[in-house]
mmCIF file of C-alpha atoms and ligand atoms in Angstrom:
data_model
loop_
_atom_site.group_PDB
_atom_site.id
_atom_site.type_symbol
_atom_site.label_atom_id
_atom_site.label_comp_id
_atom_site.label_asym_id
_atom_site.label_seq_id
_atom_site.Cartn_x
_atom_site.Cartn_y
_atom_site.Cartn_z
ATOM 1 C CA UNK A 1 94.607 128.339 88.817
ATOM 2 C CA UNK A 2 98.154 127.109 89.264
ATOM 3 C CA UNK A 3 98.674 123.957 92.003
ATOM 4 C CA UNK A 4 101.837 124.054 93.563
ATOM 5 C CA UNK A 5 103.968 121.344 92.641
ATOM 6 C CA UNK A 6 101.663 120.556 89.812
ATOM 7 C CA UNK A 7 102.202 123.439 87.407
ATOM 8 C CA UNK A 8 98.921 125.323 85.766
ATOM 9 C CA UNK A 9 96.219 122.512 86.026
ATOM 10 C CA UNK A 10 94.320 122.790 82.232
ATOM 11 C CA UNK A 11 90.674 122.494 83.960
ATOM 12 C CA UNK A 12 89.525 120.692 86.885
ATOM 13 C CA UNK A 13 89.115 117.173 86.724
ATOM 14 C CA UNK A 14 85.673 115.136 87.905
ATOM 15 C CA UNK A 15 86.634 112.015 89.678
ATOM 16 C CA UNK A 16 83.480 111.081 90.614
ATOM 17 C CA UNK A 17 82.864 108.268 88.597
ATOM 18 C CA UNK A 18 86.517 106.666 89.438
ATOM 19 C CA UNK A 19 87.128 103.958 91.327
ATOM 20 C CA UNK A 20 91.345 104.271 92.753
ATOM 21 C CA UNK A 21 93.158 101.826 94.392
ATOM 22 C CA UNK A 22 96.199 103.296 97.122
ATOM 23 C CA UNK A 23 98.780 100.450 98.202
ATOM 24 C CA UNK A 24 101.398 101.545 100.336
ATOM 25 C CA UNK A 25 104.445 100.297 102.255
ATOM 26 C CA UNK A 26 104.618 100.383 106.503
ATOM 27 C CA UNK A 27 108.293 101.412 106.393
ATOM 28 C CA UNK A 28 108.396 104.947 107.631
ATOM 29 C CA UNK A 29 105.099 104.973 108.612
ATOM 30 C CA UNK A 30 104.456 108.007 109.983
ATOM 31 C CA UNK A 31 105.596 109.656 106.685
ATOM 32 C CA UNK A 32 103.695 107.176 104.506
ATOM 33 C CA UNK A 33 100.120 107.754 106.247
ATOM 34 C CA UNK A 34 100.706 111.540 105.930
ATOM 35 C CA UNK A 35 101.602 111.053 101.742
ATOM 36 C CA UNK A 36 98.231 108.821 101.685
ATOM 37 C CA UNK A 37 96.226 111.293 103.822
ATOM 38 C CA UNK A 38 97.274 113.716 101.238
ATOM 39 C CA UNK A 39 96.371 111.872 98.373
ATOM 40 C CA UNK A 40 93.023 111.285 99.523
ATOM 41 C CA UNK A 41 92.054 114.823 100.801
ATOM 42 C CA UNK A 42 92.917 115.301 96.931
ATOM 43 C CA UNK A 43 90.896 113.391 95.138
ATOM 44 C CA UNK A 44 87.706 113.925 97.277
ATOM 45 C CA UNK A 45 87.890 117.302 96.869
ATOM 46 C CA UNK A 46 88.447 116.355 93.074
ATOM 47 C CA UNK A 47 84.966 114.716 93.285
ATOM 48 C CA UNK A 48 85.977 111.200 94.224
ATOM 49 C CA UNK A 49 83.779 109.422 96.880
ATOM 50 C CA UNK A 50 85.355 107.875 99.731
ATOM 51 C CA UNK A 51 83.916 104.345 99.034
ATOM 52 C CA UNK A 52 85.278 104.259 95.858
ATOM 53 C CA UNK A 53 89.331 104.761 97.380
ATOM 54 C CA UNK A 54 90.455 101.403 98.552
ATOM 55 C CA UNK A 55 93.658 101.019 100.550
ATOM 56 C CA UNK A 56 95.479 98.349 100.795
ATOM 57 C CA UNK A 57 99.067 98.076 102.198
ATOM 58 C CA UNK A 58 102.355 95.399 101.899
ATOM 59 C CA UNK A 59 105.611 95.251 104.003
ATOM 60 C CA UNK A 60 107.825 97.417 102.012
ATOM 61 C CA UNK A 61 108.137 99.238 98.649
ATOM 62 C CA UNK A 62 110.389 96.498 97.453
ATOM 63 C CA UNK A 63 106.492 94.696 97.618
ATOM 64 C CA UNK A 64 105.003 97.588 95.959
ATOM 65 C CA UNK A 65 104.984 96.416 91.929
ATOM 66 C CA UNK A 66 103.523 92.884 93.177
ATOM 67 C CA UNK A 67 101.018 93.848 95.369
ATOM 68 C CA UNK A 68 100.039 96.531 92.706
ATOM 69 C CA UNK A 69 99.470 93.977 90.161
ATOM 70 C CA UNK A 70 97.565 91.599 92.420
ATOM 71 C CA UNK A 71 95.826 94.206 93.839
ATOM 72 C CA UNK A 72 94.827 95.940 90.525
ATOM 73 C CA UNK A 73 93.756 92.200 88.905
ATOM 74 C CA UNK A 74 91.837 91.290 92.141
ATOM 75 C CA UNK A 75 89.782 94.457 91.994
ATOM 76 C CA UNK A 76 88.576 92.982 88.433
ATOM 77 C CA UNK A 77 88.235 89.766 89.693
ATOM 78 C CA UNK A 78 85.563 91.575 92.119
ATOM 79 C CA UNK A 79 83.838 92.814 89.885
ATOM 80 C CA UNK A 80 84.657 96.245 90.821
ATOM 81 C CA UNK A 81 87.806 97.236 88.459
ATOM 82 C CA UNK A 82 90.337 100.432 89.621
ATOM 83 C CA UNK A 83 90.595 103.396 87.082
ATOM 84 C CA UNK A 84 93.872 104.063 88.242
ATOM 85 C CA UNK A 85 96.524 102.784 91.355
ATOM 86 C CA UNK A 86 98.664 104.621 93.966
ATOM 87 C CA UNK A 87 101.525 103.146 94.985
ATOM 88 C CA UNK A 88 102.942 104.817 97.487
ATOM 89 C CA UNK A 89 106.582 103.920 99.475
ATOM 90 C CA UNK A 90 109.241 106.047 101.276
ATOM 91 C CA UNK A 91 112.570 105.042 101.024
ATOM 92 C CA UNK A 92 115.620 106.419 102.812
ATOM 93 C CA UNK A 93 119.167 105.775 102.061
ATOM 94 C CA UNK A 94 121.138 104.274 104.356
ATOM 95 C CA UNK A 95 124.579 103.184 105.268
ATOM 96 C CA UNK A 96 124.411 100.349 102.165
ATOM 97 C CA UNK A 97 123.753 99.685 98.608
ATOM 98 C CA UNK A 98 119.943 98.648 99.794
ATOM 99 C CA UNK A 99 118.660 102.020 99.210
ATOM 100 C CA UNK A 100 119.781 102.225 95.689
ATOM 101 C CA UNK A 101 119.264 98.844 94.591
ATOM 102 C CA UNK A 102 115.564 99.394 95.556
ATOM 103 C CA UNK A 103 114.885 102.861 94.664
ATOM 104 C CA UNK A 104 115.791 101.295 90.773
ATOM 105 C CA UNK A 105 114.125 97.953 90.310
ATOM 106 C CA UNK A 106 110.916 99.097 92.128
ATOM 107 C CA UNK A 107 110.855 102.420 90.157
ATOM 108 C CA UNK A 108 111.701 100.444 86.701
ATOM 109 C CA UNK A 109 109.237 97.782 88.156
ATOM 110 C CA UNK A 110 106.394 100.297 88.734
ATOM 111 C CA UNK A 111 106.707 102.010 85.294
ATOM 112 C CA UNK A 112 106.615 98.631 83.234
ATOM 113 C CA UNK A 113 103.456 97.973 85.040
ATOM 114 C CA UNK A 114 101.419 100.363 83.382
ATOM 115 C CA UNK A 115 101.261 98.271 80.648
ATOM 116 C CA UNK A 116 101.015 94.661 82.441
ATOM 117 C CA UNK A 117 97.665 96.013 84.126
ATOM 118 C CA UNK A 118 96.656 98.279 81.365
ATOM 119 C CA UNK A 119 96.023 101.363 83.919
ATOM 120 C CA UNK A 120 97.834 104.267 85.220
ATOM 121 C CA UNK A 121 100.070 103.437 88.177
ATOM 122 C CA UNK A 122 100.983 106.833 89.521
ATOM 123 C CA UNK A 123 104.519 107.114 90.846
ATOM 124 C CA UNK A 124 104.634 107.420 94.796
ATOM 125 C CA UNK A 125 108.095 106.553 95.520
ATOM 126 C CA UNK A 126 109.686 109.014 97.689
ATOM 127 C CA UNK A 127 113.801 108.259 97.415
ATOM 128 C CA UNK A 128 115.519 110.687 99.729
ATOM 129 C CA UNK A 129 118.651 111.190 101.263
ATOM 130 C CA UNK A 130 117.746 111.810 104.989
ATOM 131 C CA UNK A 131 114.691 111.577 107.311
ATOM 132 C CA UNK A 132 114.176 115.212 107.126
ATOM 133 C CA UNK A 133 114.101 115.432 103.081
ATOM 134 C CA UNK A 134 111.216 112.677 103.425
ATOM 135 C CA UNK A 135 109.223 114.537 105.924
ATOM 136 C CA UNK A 136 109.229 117.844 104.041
ATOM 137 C CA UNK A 137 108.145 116.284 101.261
ATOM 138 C CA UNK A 138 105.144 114.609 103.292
ATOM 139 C CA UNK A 139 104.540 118.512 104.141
ATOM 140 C CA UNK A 140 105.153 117.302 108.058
ATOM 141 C CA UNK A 141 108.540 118.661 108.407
ATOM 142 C CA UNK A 142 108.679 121.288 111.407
ATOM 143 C CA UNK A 143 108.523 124.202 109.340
ATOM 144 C CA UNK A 144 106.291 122.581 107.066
ATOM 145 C CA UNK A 145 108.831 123.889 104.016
ATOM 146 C CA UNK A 146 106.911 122.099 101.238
ATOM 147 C CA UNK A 147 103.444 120.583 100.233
ATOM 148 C CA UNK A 148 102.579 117.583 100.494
ATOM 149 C CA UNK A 149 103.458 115.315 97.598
ATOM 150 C CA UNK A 150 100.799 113.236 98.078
ATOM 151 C CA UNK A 151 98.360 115.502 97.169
ATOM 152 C CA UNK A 152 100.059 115.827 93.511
ATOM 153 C CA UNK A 153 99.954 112.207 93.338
ATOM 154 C CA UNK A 154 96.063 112.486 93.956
ATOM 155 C CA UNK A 155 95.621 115.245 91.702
ATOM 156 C CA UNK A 156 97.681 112.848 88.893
ATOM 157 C CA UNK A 157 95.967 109.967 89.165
ATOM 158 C CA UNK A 158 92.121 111.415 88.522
ATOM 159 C CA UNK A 159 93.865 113.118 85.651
ATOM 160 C CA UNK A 160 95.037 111.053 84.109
ATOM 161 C CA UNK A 161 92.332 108.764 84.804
ATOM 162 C CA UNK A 162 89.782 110.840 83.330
ATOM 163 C CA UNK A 163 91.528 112.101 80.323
ATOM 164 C CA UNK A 164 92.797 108.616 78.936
ATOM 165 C CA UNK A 165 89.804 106.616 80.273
ATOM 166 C CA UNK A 166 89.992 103.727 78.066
HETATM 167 O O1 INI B 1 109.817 100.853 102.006
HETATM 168 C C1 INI B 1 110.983 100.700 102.382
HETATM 169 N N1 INI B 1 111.516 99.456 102.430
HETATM 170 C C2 INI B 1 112.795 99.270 102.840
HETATM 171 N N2 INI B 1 113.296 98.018 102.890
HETATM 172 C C3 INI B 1 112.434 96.845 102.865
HETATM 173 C C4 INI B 1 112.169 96.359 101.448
HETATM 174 O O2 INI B 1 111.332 97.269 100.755
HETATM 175 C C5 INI B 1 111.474 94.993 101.490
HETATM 176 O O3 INI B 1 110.247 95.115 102.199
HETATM 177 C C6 INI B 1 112.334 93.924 102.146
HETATM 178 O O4 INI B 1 113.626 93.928 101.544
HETATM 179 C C7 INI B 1 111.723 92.528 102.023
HETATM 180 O O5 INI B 1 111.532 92.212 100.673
HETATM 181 C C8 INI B 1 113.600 100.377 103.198
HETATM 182 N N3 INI B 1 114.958 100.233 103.596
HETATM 183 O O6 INI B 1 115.519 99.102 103.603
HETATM 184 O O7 INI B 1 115.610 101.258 103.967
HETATM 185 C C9 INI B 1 113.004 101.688 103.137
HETATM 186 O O8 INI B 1 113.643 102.737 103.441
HETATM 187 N N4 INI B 1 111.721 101.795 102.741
#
């Protein structure tokens, strides 16, 4: 069966024995809570149960790397370890450098994290150009032109959190 946006998935994935943290920004928020809704509809109908998806949010995605570590090493602390962690953030160039300057580090940031916390940390930076690229790619654009990233970012992290289980 191939998943847009995801290519031919190899065989369906049972997430539900995982345990998956989200974290997202509350800039753009009315794209971010669409990207998160997506990512959840996702994974529960991957098998994950509702209880076991924790969200957890932080200012901006500048915060994002940070608050994923704490949040991922917390989780542990409780007894009740993540699989795998969403973050999720929506940035959108504007008139200055700020865009760029955070689309890198926190991108950079997020990938060297992997190791730090020994987990996947699925990649749910949206960088765009405009407003409108952002909400097409939320799949809440007016004519709804693409899917929902957040749904691939769902689909990713039971993946890969099944396959390379530790
Ligand atoms: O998540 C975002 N944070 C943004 N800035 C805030 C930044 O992530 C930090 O929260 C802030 O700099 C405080 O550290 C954005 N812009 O500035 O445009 C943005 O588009 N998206």
């Amino acid at each position: 069966m191939a998943v847009k946006g995801l290519g031919k998935v190899d065989k369906q994935y049972d997430g539900s024995k995982l345990r998956v943290g989200i974290i997202h920004a509350r800039w753009n928020r009315e794209i971010i809570d669409a990207l998160v809704k997506g990512a959840i509809d996702r994974m529960l109908s991957m098998g994950v149960k509702e209880e076991n998806i924790v969200v957890e949010t932080v200012p901006g995605s500048f915060e994002l790397p940070w608050g994923c570590r704490r949040f991922v090493e917390i989780s542990h602390q409780e007894g009740r370890p993540f699989d795998v962690v969403i973050p999720i953030g929506v940035l959108i160039k504007g008139s200055t450098m700020h865009f760029e300057y955070i689309a890198d580090s926190t991108t950079k940031a997020l990938m060297s994290l992997q190791e730090k916390v020994g987990l996947p940390v699925i990649f749910g930076l949206l960088t765009c150009m405009t407003e409108e690229q952002a909400l097409a790619r939320a799949g809440i654009d007016e004519g709804h032109t693409m899917h929902n990233h957040g749904e691939d970012w769902g689909a990713a992290a039971v993946e890969m959190a099944v396959k390379f289980n530790p």
